Coordinates of C-alpha atoms in Angstrom, one line a residue:
M11 CA -5.3 -8.2 9.5
K12 CA -7.9 -5.7 10.4
Y13 CA -9.4 -3.1 8.1
V14 CA -9.7 0.4 9.5
K15 CA -10.8 3.7 8.0
P16 CA -8.1 5.8 6.4
L17 CA -7.8 8.5 9.0
R18 CA -8.0 6.0 11.9
L19 CA -4.9 4.2 10.6
L20 CA -2.6 7.3 11.2
G21 CA -4.6 8.4 14.2
D22 CA -4.1 5.1 16.0
A23 CA -0.3 5.1 15.1
L24 CA 0.0 8.6 16.7
K25 CA -1.8 7.4 19.9
T26 CA 0.6 4.6 20.6
K27 CA 2.7 5.0 23.8
V28 CA 6.0 4.8 22.0
S29 CA 8.2 7.8 21.2
I30 CA 8.1 7.1 17.4
P31 CA 4.8 6.0 15.8
G32 CA 5.0 3.0 13.4
R33 CA 5.6 3.5 9.7
F34 CA 3.4 2.6 6.8
L35 CA 3.8 0.3 3.8
G36 CA 2.1 1.4 0.6
L37 CA 1.0 -1.4 -1.7
D38 CA 0.2 -1.3 -5.4
V39 CA -1.4 -4.7 -6.1
G40 CA -1.4 -6.0 -9.6
D41 CA -1.9 -9.4 -11.3
K42 CA 1.8 -10.3 -11.4
Y43 CA 3.5 -7.9 -9.0
V44 CA 3.0 -5.9 -5.8
G45 CA 4.8 -2.7 -5.7
L46 CA 5.9 -1.6 -2.2
A47 CA 6.7 1.8 -0.7
V48 CA 7.6 2.7 2.9
S49 CA 7.0 5.9 4.9
D50 CA 9.8 7.7 6.8
P51 CA 9.6 7.4 10.6
S52 CA 7.6 10.6 10.9
N53 CA 5.1 9.4 8.3
M54 CA 5.5 12.4 6.1
I55 CA 7.4 11.1 3.1
A56 CA 7.0 7.9 1.0
S57 CA 10.0 6.1 -0.6
P58 CA 10.1 3.2 -3.0
L59 CA 11.0 -0.1 -1.4
S60 CA 10.7 -3.1 -3.7
V61 CA 8.5 -5.2 -5.9
L62 CA 7.2 -8.7 -5.0
L63 CA 6.3 -11.3 -7.5
R64 CA 2.7 -12.4 -7.0
K65 CA 1.6 -15.9 -7.7
K66 CA -1.2 -17.9 -6.2
T67 CA 1.3 -20.5 -5.0
N68 CA 3.5 -18.0 -3.1
I69 CA 1.1 -16.2 -0.9
D70 CA 2.5 -17.8 2.2
L71 CA 6.0 -16.7 1.2
M72 CA 4.7 -13.2 0.5
A73 CA 3.0 -13.1 4.0
T74 CA 6.4 -14.1 5.5
D75 CA 8.0 -11.3 3.5
F76 CA 5.4 -8.9 4.8
Q77 CA 6.0 -10.1 8.4
N78 CA 9.7 -9.4 8.0
L79 CA 9.0 -5.9 6.5
V80 CA 6.7 -5.1 9.4
K81 CA 9.4 -6.1 11.9
S82 CA 12.3 -4.4 10.1
F83 CA 10.5 -1.1 9.5
S84 CA 8.3 -1.1 12.6
V85 CA 5.3 -1.0 10.4
S86 CA 2.0 -0.2 12.0
G87 CA -0.3 -0.4 9.0
L88 CA -0.6 -1.1 5.3
V89 CA -2.1 1.5 2.8
V90 CA -3.4 -0.6 -0.1
G91 CA -4.2 1.0 -3.4
Y92 CA -7.8 0.4 -4.4
P93 CA -9.5 1.1 -7.7
F94 CA -12.3 3.3 -6.4
G95 CA -14.6 4.6 -9.1
K96 CA -13.0 2.7 -12.0
L97 CA -15.9 2.1 -14.3
N98 CA -16.1 -1.3 -15.9
N99 CA -12.9 -2.5 -14.4
V100 CA -14.1 -5.1 -12.0
E101 CA -10.9 -7.2 -12.6
D102 CA -8.8 -4.7 -10.7
V103 CA -11.2 -4.7 -7.7
V104 CA -11.3 -8.5 -7.6
T105 CA -7.5 -8.6 -7.8
V106 CA -7.0 -6.3 -4.8
N107 CA -9.8 -8.0 -2.8
L108 CA -8.5 -11.4 -3.5
F109 CA -4.9 -10.5 -2.6
I110 CA -6.0 -9.0 0.8
E111 CA -8.2 -12.0 1.6
E112 CA -5.4 -14.4 0.8
L113 CA -3.0 -12.5 3.0
R114 CA -5.6 -12.5 5.8
K115 CA -6.1 -16.2 5.5
T116 CA -2.4 -16.9 6.2
E117 CA -2.9 -15.4 9.7
K118 CA 0.7 -14.2 9.6
L119 CA -0.3 -10.5 9.8
K120 CA -3.0 -10.8 12.5
D121 CA -2.0 -7.6 14.4
V122 CA -1.5 -5.5 11.3
K123 CA -4.1 -2.9 10.3
Y124 CA -4.8 -1.9 6.8
T125 CA -6.8 0.6 4.9
Y126 CA -7.6 1.3 1.2
W127 CA -6.6 4.4 -0.6
D128 CA -7.7 5.5 -4.1
E129 CA -5.1 4.4 -6.7
R130 CA -6.7 6.1 -9.7
L131 CA -4.1 7.6 -11.9
S132 CA -1.1 6.5 -9.8
S133 CA 0.3 4.3 -12.5
K134 CA -0.5 6.8 -15.2
T135 CA 1.3 9.5 -13.2
V136 CA 4.4 7.4 -12.9
E137 CA 4.2 6.3 -16.6
L138 CA 4.4 9.9 -17.7
M139 CA 7.4 10.5 -15.5
L140 CA 9.2 7.4 -16.7
K141 CA 8.5 7.8 -20.4
P142 CA 11.3 10.3 -21.2
L143 CA 13.9 8.0 -19.5
K144 CA 13.5 5.3 -22.2
L145 CA 14.1 2.4 -19.8
H146 CA 14.2 -1.3 -20.8
P147 CA 10.6 -2.6 -20.5
V148 CA 11.4 -4.9 -17.6
Q149 CA 13.1 -2.1 -15.7
E150 CA 10.3 0.2 -16.5
K151 CA 7.7 -2.2 -15.2
T152 CA 9.6 -2.7 -11.9
M153 CA 10.0 1.1 -11.5
L154 CA 6.3 1.6 -12.4
D155 CA 5.1 -0.7 -9.7
K156 CA 7.4 0.7 -7.0
F157 CA 6.6 4.3 -7.8
A158 CA 2.9 3.7 -8.1
A159 CA 3.1 2.4 -4.5
V160 CA 4.9 5.6 -3.6
V161 CA 2.2 7.8 -5.2
I162 CA -0.5 5.9 -3.3
L163 CA 1.3 6.1 0.0
Q164 CA 2.3 9.7 -0.4
E165 CA -1.2 10.8 -1.3
Y166 CA -2.5 9.0 1.8
L167 CA 0.2 10.6 4.0
D168 CA -0.5 14.1 2.7
Y169 CA -4.2 13.7 3.3
A170 CA -4.0 12.0 6.6
N171 CA -1.4 14.4 8.0
R172 CA -3.6 17.3 7.0
Y173 CA -6.8 16.0 8.5
V174 CA -6.0 13.5 11.3
N175 CA -6.0 16.2 14.0
T176 CA -9.2 17.9 12.8
E177 CA -11.3 14.8 12.2
P178 CA -13.6 13.6 15.0
E179 CA -13.0 10.1 16.4
E180 CA -14.5 7.4 14.1

């Protein structure tokens, strides 16, 4: 896996010599779960995908799941929610950094690029939307993780699509 700056991720996908650029996976990384969202083929709209259970013992299995998702959805990059600017919440930063490092160490996603995107308020936004639905707590947690990933990816897509053609090469 190779880190690239946010606008470069979409810019590189658009420069490929294929008729349809690769899609993106959005990740909301937590202690227990990783919420996933996927972009449409035109990289304009994010949709919920699934939630993966996260344990230290299953990182190799998760990497295989990501390999399969990359192949099935023609993914060209990952947009990982990152807790930029969260004061006194080092745990969230460590959680995301550790997860990405563990994925990299598996070497199963060598050709996949990734970038970080601000995840602040993504879960809170989704919580407020789900609250009136009065879901079962387990169902609510699954929905929260999936849709937090949607918020992260959609915010990235909106920003990147607005600025990718006006930003100078990085």
